[in-house]
Amino acid sequence: MRQNLHVNLDKSMLTRMRNRKGYLSMAICKLKSLLSLSKCNSALVSSSIRAFSSAQNVGFIGLGNMGSRMANNLIKAGFRLTVHDLNSDVLEMFSQMGVPTKKTPYEVSEASDVVITMLPTSAHVIDVYTGPNGLLHGGKLLRPWLLLDSSTIDPQTSRNLSATVTNYILREKKGEWEKPFKLDAPVSGSVTAAEAGTLTFMVGGSEEAFLAAKPLLFSMGKSAIYCGGAGSGSAAKICNNLALAVSMLGISEALALGQSLGVSASTLTNIFNCSSARCWSSDAYNPVPGLMEGVPSSGDYNGGFASKLMAKDLNLAVESAKLAGCKYPLTSQAQKIYTELCSVGHEAKDFSCAFRHYYSGIDEPHDQ
């Protein structure tokens, strides 16, 4: 009996050891497979980044308040720029800095490995891409391997342009790439952030192209977030600005109501900033003149993000919500308020001016 017990135990232990050995072997194989895949992906990313680092010729189209400052940061980072804008004075300024200027987007495309656009509306972007002298004017062969649009436009236009770009072929292969990429990469941040190089990019399109473009993006910003496929960056920007508009109006309405009820905006701001109402519109961009230095409200609402641009972005949000079949009561109300502000002459004022010009809020000295 005792001998049989030992035999059975030995067999049982042997079986367990064989099973463990089998599991260990399987685990090692799986680990090797994962390491191999990781090396493959790393090589792909490294190849992409090398492809970008060899493309130092960057075209920039749209040299307004934001674009001109973004372009300047690219120059500081060592990129060779070629630029185009409808404003001849701006072109002259860049020309005096030694930057080549071109008369059309197509000429920029022919001189560039990467082209960035920063334009006011969807219509402008479509014209720059597909117009008579647009980026895609020269047949199906394209020099730039990357077209990066930082304009705030509707997601469908971004998707349509990305689909159009896929029909083109690179004149010269870039590493393993035979076709150009299009990324939608709108930004969050003011003119001050554009000048300081602290913008946030919201990027939609090929993730491989996004990874390769990071050196470019981080020459103009502090953060770059991949949002998904084509149009996702544009969608994220619309959602961000919708939330920003509603937040600013909510803070402005509450502060103006508080003043009417005998509580100073200064007191309410202190409460908001250490309680559940705390938000960027309260603690970093307060709309009450006199409460915070270095923000548009302290300078008669000059500079910053113009009300007309907020109205435009809210129009995009409303149209996107309709297409998606989503409810949008707050978006609709915010749209009406900023449209009204623009119609009575405040279109160039920062969007925080709603506190004074819509809610009739009162300026306050900081020590009130």
Short mmCIF file of C-alpha atoms in Angstrom, two decimals:
data_model
loop_
_atom_site.label_atom_id
_atom_site.label_comp_id
_atom_site.label_asym_id
_atom_site.label_seq_id
_atom_site.Cartn_x
_atom_site.Cartn_y
_atom_site.Cartn_z
CA MET A 1 0.00 0.00 0.00
CA ARG A 2 2.73 2.46 1.04
CA GLN A 3 4.72 1.58 -2.11
CA ASN A 4 1.66 2.15 -4.34
CA LEU A 5 1.11 5.51 -2.62
CA HIS A 6 4.69 6.58 -3.40
CA VAL A 7 4.26 5.48 -7.04
CA ASN A 8 1.01 7.46 -7.35
CA LEU A 9 2.61 10.54 -5.74
CA ASP A 10 5.61 10.29 -8.06
CA LYS A 11 3.33 10.05 -11.09
CA SER A 12 1.27 12.99 -9.85
CA MET A 13 4.36 15.14 -9.25
CA LEU A 14 5.76 14.20 -12.64
CA THR A 15 2.49 15.20 -14.33
CA ARG A 16 2.45 18.54 -12.51
CA MET A 17 6.08 19.18 -13.47
CA ARG A 18 5.35 18.38 -17.11
CA ASN A 19 2.32 20.71 -17.04
CA ARG A 20 4.38 23.48 -15.48
CA LYS A 21 7.10 22.95 -18.04
CA GLY A 22 4.48 23.13 -20.78
CA TYR A 23 3.01 26.34 -19.37
CA LEU A 24 6.51 27.81 -18.99
CA SER A 25 7.35 26.92 -22.57
CA MET A 26 4.12 28.51 -23.79
CA ALA A 27 4.80 31.64 -21.73
CA ILE A 28 8.32 31.94 -23.13
CA CYS A 29 7.02 31.57 -26.69
CA LYS A 30 4.36 34.21 -26.06
CA LEU A 31 6.93 36.58 -24.54
CA LYS A 32 9.24 36.09 -27.53
CA SER A 33 6.34 36.82 -29.84
CA LEU A 34 5.45 40.01 -27.96
CA LEU A 35 9.07 41.17 -27.94
CA SER A 36 9.32 40.50 -31.66
CA LEU A 37 6.11 42.50 -32.29
CA SER A 38 7.37 45.31 -30.06
CA LYS A 39 10.66 45.48 -31.98
CA CYS A 40 8.72 45.51 -35.24
CA ASN A 41 6.49 48.37 -34.05
CA SER A 42 9.48 50.27 -32.66
CA ALA A 43 11.27 49.90 -35.97
CA LEU A 44 8.18 51.18 -37.77
CA VAL A 45 7.92 54.22 -35.51
CA SER A 46 11.67 54.89 -35.71
CA SER A 47 11.47 54.64 -39.49
CA SER A 48 8.58 57.12 -39.48
CA ILE A 49 10.45 59.59 -37.29
CA ARG A 50 13.57 59.27 -39.46
CA ALA A 51 11.39 59.95 -42.49
CA PHE A 52 10.19 63.16 -40.88
CA SER A 53 13.59 64.28 -39.61
CA SER A 54 14.89 64.18 -43.17
CA ALA A 55 12.04 66.43 -44.35
CA GLN A 56 13.20 69.86 -43.22
CA ASN A 57 11.41 71.92 -45.90
CA VAL A 58 8.11 73.04 -44.39
CA GLY A 59 5.48 75.10 -46.16
CA PHE A 60 3.13 77.28 -44.11
CA ILE A 61 -0.09 78.75 -45.51
CA GLY A 62 -2.13 81.18 -43.41
CA LEU A 63 -0.06 83.74 -41.52
CA GLY A 64 -2.70 85.39 -39.35
CA ASN A 65 -2.48 86.01 -35.61
CA MET A 66 -1.97 82.32 -34.86
CA GLY A 67 -0.24 81.10 -38.00
CA SER A 68 2.46 83.78 -38.08
CA ARG A 69 3.53 82.91 -34.55
CA MET A 70 3.48 79.17 -35.22
CA ALA A 71 5.61 79.74 -38.30
CA ASN A 72 8.09 81.81 -36.28
CA ASN A 73 8.51 78.93 -33.82
CA LEU A 74 9.26 76.55 -36.68
CA ILE A 75 11.98 78.92 -37.88
CA LYS A 76 13.43 79.03 -34.36
CA ALA A 77 13.40 75.21 -34.30
CA GLY A 78 15.55 75.12 -37.43
CA PHE A 79 13.02 74.21 -40.12
CA ARG A 80 13.40 75.79 -43.57
CA LEU A 81 10.13 77.55 -44.26
CA THR A 82 8.33 78.61 -47.41
CA VAL A 83 5.18 80.66 -46.82
CA HIS A 84 2.03 81.97 -48.50
CA ASP A 85 -0.73 84.33 -47.41
CA LEU A 86 -3.19 86.66 -49.13
CA ASN A 87 -1.90 89.52 -46.99
CA SER A 88 1.02 91.03 -48.89
CA ASP A 89 2.22 92.97 -45.84
CA VAL A 90 2.68 89.75 -43.87
CA LEU A 91 4.52 88.16 -46.79
CA GLU A 92 6.82 91.17 -46.95
CA MET A 93 7.56 90.82 -43.23
CA PHE A 94 8.58 87.17 -43.67
CA SER A 95 10.53 88.01 -46.81
CA GLN A 96 12.58 90.55 -44.84
CA MET A 97 13.36 87.75 -42.38
CA GLY A 98 14.85 85.77 -45.27
CA VAL A 99 11.91 83.36 -45.63
CA PRO A 100 10.94 82.46 -49.23
CA THR A 101 7.39 83.53 -50.11
CA LYS A 102 5.16 82.08 -52.82
CA LYS A 103 2.19 83.46 -54.73
CA THR A 104 0.04 80.31 -54.59
CA PRO A 105 -0.47 77.22 -52.39
CA TYR A 106 0.64 75.05 -55.32
CA GLU A 107 4.02 76.81 -55.42
CA VAL A 108 4.38 76.15 -51.68
CA SER A 109 3.59 72.49 -52.27
CA GLU A 110 6.26 72.21 -54.94
CA ALA A 111 8.89 73.59 -52.55
CA SER A 112 7.95 71.61 -49.42
CA ASP A 113 8.16 68.16 -47.89
CA VAL A 114 5.49 69.06 -45.33
CA VAL A 115 2.74 71.69 -45.66
CA ILE A 116 0.84 73.23 -42.72
CA THR A 117 -2.35 75.22 -43.20
CA MET A 118 -3.90 77.57 -40.61
CA LEU A 119 -6.99 79.15 -42.20
CA PRO A 120 -10.23 80.81 -41.05
CA THR A 121 -12.97 78.54 -42.47
CA SER A 122 -13.75 75.24 -44.17
CA ALA A 123 -14.23 77.08 -47.47
CA HIS A 124 -10.73 78.56 -47.26
CA VAL A 125 -9.21 75.13 -46.55
CA ILE A 126 -11.06 73.49 -49.45
CA ASP A 127 -9.89 76.24 -51.81
CA VAL A 128 -6.25 75.98 -50.66
CA TYR A 129 -6.31 72.20 -51.15
CA THR A 130 -8.41 71.75 -54.27
CA GLY A 131 -8.69 75.20 -55.90
CA PRO A 132 -7.19 76.15 -59.29
CA ASN A 133 -3.79 76.87 -57.70
CA GLY A 134 -4.25 74.60 -54.70
CA LEU A 135 -1.92 72.15 -53.03
CA LEU A 136 -3.32 69.26 -55.10
CA HIS A 137 -3.25 71.13 -58.42
CA GLY A 138 -0.33 69.32 -60.03
CA GLY A 139 -1.86 65.98 -61.03
CA LYS A 140 -1.68 62.78 -59.02
CA LEU A 141 2.01 63.06 -58.08
CA LEU A 142 2.66 65.03 -54.90
CA ARG A 143 5.91 66.23 -53.38
CA PRO A 144 4.82 66.74 -49.72
CA TRP A 145 4.47 63.49 -47.80
CA LEU A 146 2.46 65.23 -45.07
CA LEU A 147 -0.34 67.78 -45.28
CA LEU A 148 -1.25 69.05 -41.81
CA ASP A 149 -4.29 71.29 -41.35
CA SER A 150 -4.49 73.21 -38.07
CA SER A 151 -7.60 75.18 -39.05
CA THR A 152 -10.78 74.81 -37.00
CA ILE A 153 -13.22 73.36 -39.53
CA ASP A 154 -16.05 70.83 -39.60
CA PRO A 155 -15.07 67.14 -39.25
CA GLN A 156 -16.72 66.11 -42.53
CA THR A 157 -14.57 68.50 -44.55
CA SER A 158 -11.49 67.09 -42.82
CA ARG A 159 -12.58 63.54 -43.68
CA ASN A 160 -13.35 64.44 -47.28
CA LEU A 161 -9.96 66.07 -47.82
CA SER A 162 -8.18 63.11 -46.20
CA ALA A 163 -10.02 60.76 -48.56
CA THR A 164 -9.01 62.93 -51.52
CA VAL A 165 -5.34 62.92 -50.50
CA THR A 166 -5.31 59.10 -50.44
CA ASN A 167 -5.80 59.18 -54.23
CA TYR A 168 -2.38 60.77 -54.67
CA ILE A 169 1.08 59.20 -54.90
CA LEU A 170 4.35 60.60 -53.62
CA ARG A 171 6.70 61.82 -56.30
CA GLU A 172 9.50 60.26 -54.27
CA LYS A 173 9.02 57.52 -51.67
CA LYS A 174 9.69 58.49 -48.04
CA GLY A 175 11.07 55.35 -46.45
CA GLU A 176 8.32 52.75 -46.87
CA TRP A 177 5.68 55.35 -47.68
CA GLU A 178 4.40 55.64 -51.23
CA LYS A 179 1.34 57.80 -50.51
CA PRO A 180 1.02 61.15 -48.73
CA PHE A 181 -0.71 61.56 -45.37
CA LYS A 182 -3.23 64.18 -44.31
CA LEU A 183 -3.70 65.04 -40.61
CA ASP A 184 -6.29 67.36 -39.10
CA ALA A 185 -4.52 69.02 -36.19
CA PRO A 186 -6.43 72.03 -34.79
CA VAL A 187 -5.05 73.73 -31.72
CA SER A 188 -6.19 74.88 -28.31
CA GLY A 189 -4.51 77.98 -26.95
CA SER A 190 -4.51 81.72 -27.45
CA VAL A 191 -2.27 83.97 -29.52
CA THR A 192 -0.05 84.17 -26.45
CA ALA A 193 0.26 80.37 -26.41
CA ALA A 194 1.02 80.35 -30.13
CA GLU A 195 3.83 82.84 -29.55
CA ALA A 196 5.18 80.95 -26.54
CA GLY A 197 4.99 77.58 -28.32
CA THR A 198 2.63 76.12 -25.72
CA LEU A 199 -0.31 75.13 -27.92
CA THR A 200 -2.15 71.81 -27.59
CA PHE A 201 -2.71 69.90 -30.83
CA MET A 202 -5.70 67.59 -31.29
CA VAL A 203 -4.79 65.24 -34.11
CA GLY A 204 -6.87 63.02 -36.37
CA GLY A 205 -5.65 60.72 -39.15
CA SER A 206 -2.99 58.02 -39.44
CA GLU A 207 -1.39 57.25 -36.07
CA GLU A 208 1.86 56.41 -37.84
CA ALA A 209 1.90 59.87 -39.45
CA PHE A 210 1.03 61.44 -36.08
CA LEU A 211 4.03 59.76 -34.44
CA ALA A 212 6.29 60.89 -37.27
CA ALA A 213 4.99 64.47 -37.07
CA LYS A 214 5.61 64.86 -33.33
CA PRO A 215 8.93 66.73 -33.74
CA LEU A 216 7.06 69.26 -35.87
CA LEU A 217 4.11 69.56 -33.49
CA PHE A 218 6.31 69.96 -30.42
CA SER A 219 8.18 72.78 -32.13
CA MET A 220 4.93 74.75 -31.92
CA GLY A 221 3.21 73.31 -28.86
CA LYS A 222 3.58 71.66 -25.48
CA SER A 223 1.11 68.83 -26.08
CA ALA A 224 -0.14 66.71 -28.97
CA ILE A 225 -3.00 64.29 -28.41
CA TYR A 226 -3.97 61.59 -30.91
CA CYS A 227 -7.77 61.53 -31.22
CA GLY A 228 -8.40 58.80 -33.79
CA GLY A 229 -9.03 58.60 -37.53
CA ALA A 230 -9.52 61.37 -40.06
CA GLY A 231 -11.76 64.16 -38.75
CA SER A 232 -11.31 63.20 -35.09
CA GLY A 233 -9.02 66.13 -34.38
CA SER A 234 -11.55 68.56 -35.84
CA ALA A 235 -14.34 66.91 -33.86
CA ALA A 236 -12.34 67.16 -30.63
CA LYS A 237 -11.65 70.86 -31.22
CA ILE A 238 -15.36 71.60 -31.76
CA CYS A 239 -16.28 69.74 -28.56
CA ASN A 240 -13.53 71.54 -26.62
CA ASN A 241 -14.70 74.98 -27.72
CA LEU A 242 -18.35 74.11 -27.11
CA ALA A 243 -17.49 73.21 -23.51
CA LEU A 244 -15.38 76.37 -23.22
CA ALA A 245 -18.21 78.63 -24.43
CA VAL A 246 -20.79 77.09 -22.10
CA SER A 247 -18.34 77.25 -19.19
CA MET A 248 -17.55 80.93 -19.80
CA LEU A 249 -21.23 81.83 -20.09
CA GLY A 250 -22.07 79.86 -16.94
CA ILE A 251 -19.34 81.60 -14.92
CA SER A 252 -20.29 85.02 -16.33
CA GLU A 253 -23.98 84.48 -15.57
CA ALA A 254 -23.27 83.33 -12.02
CA LEU A 255 -20.90 86.23 -11.28
CA ALA A 256 -23.31 88.81 -12.68
CA LEU A 257 -26.20 87.29 -10.69
CA GLY A 258 -24.06 87.33 -7.56
CA GLN A 259 -23.33 91.03 -8.02
CA SER A 260 -27.08 91.72 -8.39
CA LEU A 261 -27.72 89.80 -5.16
CA GLY A 262 -25.10 91.74 -3.24
CA VAL A 263 -22.16 89.29 -3.40
CA SER A 264 -19.04 90.62 -5.11
CA ALA A 265 -17.54 88.80 -8.08
CA SER A 266 -14.26 88.71 -6.14
CA THR A 267 -15.90 86.83 -3.26
CA LEU A 268 -17.67 84.42 -5.60
CA THR A 269 -14.48 83.81 -7.55
CA ASN A 270 -12.68 82.88 -4.33
CA ILE A 271 -15.53 80.48 -3.52
CA PHE A 272 -15.62 78.97 -7.01
CA ASN A 273 -11.88 78.42 -7.08
CA CYS A 274 -11.86 76.31 -3.93
CA SER A 275 -15.13 74.48 -4.53
CA SER A 276 -17.03 72.41 -7.07
CA ALA A 277 -17.55 75.36 -9.47
CA ARG A 278 -13.83 75.71 -10.14
CA CYS A 279 -12.93 75.79 -13.83
CA TRP A 280 -10.54 77.43 -16.31
CA SER A 281 -12.98 80.29 -17.00
CA SER A 282 -12.93 81.15 -13.30
CA ASP A 283 -9.38 80.55 -12.10
CA ALA A 284 -7.29 81.19 -15.22
CA TYR A 285 -9.34 83.42 -17.54
CA ASN A 286 -11.72 85.31 -15.28
CA PRO A 287 -14.15 87.50 -17.24
CA VAL A 288 -14.54 90.26 -14.60
CA PRO A 289 -12.40 93.33 -15.31
CA GLY A 290 -10.18 94.10 -12.35
CA LEU A 291 -9.97 90.62 -10.83
CA MET A 292 -7.09 89.09 -12.77
CA GLU A 293 -4.06 90.48 -14.55
CA GLY A 294 -2.78 89.26 -17.88
CA VAL A 295 -6.16 88.19 -19.29
CA PRO A 296 -8.34 89.98 -21.89
CA SER A 297 -10.83 91.22 -19.28
CA SER A 298 -8.02 93.30 -17.76
CA GLY A 299 -7.45 95.05 -21.10
CA ASP A 300 -10.97 95.97 -22.22
CA TYR A 301 -11.37 92.46 -23.69
CA ASN A 302 -8.81 93.13 -26.42
CA GLY A 303 -6.71 90.24 -27.72
CA GLY A 304 -7.50 86.66 -26.75
CA PHE A 305 -10.09 84.62 -28.66
CA ALA A 306 -12.49 86.83 -30.63
CA SER A 307 -16.24 86.44 -30.11
CA LYS A 308 -16.69 86.06 -33.88
CA LEU A 309 -14.42 83.00 -33.82
CA MET A 310 -16.34 81.50 -30.92
CA ALA A 311 -19.58 82.12 -32.83
CA LYS A 312 -18.08 80.35 -35.86
CA ASP A 313 -17.02 77.35 -33.77
CA LEU A 314 -20.47 77.13 -32.18
CA ASN A 315 -22.02 77.15 -35.65
CA LEU A 316 -19.81 74.17 -36.48
CA ALA A 317 -20.90 72.46 -33.24
CA VAL A 318 -24.60 72.99 -34.03
CA GLU A 319 -24.22 71.59 -37.55
CA SER A 320 -22.22 68.62 -36.27
CA ALA A 321 -24.84 67.90 -33.60
CA LYS A 322 -27.59 67.98 -36.22
CA LEU A 323 -25.71 65.56 -38.46
CA ALA A 324 -25.04 63.25 -35.51
CA GLY A 325 -28.65 63.39 -34.31
CA CYS A 326 -27.62 64.73 -30.89
CA LYS A 327 -29.49 67.16 -28.64
CA TYR A 328 -27.77 70.54 -28.31
CA PRO A 329 -29.82 72.97 -26.16
CA LEU A 330 -26.78 74.57 -24.47
CA THR A 331 -24.88 74.79 -27.75
CA SER A 332 -27.86 76.47 -29.36
CA GLN A 333 -28.22 79.03 -26.58
CA ALA A 334 -24.49 79.79 -26.56
CA GLN A 335 -24.61 80.21 -30.33
CA LYS A 336 -27.42 82.76 -30.01
CA ILE A 337 -25.57 84.74 -27.35
CA TYR A 338 -22.33 85.02 -29.30
CA THR A 339 -24.17 85.77 -32.54
CA GLU A 340 -25.93 88.61 -30.72
CA LEU A 341 -22.64 89.93 -29.29
CA CYS A 342 -21.19 90.01 -32.79
CA SER A 343 -24.25 91.75 -34.24
CA VAL A 344 -23.96 94.67 -31.78
CA GLY A 345 -20.30 95.40 -32.47
CA HIS A 346 -18.34 93.14 -30.12
CA GLU A 347 -17.19 90.60 -32.69
CA ALA A 348 -13.51 91.49 -32.25
CA LYS A 349 -13.63 91.44 -28.44
CA ASP A 350 -12.52 88.37 -26.51
CA PHE A 351 -15.33 85.88 -25.90
CA SER A 352 -15.19 86.56 -22.15
CA CYS A 353 -16.76 89.97 -22.90
CA ALA A 354 -20.16 88.27 -22.50
CA PHE A 355 -19.86 89.14 -18.80
CA ARG A 356 -19.98 92.88 -19.51
CA HIS A 357 -21.78 93.14 -22.84
CA TYR A 358 -24.44 90.42 -22.48
CA TYR A 359 -24.95 90.01 -18.72
CA SER A 360 -24.19 93.66 -17.85
CA GLY A 361 -21.70 92.61 -15.19
CA ILE A 362 -19.77 95.28 -13.30
CA ASP A 363 -16.00 95.85 -13.19
CA GLU A 364 -14.42 95.27 -9.78
CA PRO A 365 -11.09 96.30 -8.30
CA HIS A 366 -9.17 93.25 -7.13
CA ASP A 367 -9.33 94.22 -3.44
CA GLN A 368 -13.10 94.71 -3.36
#
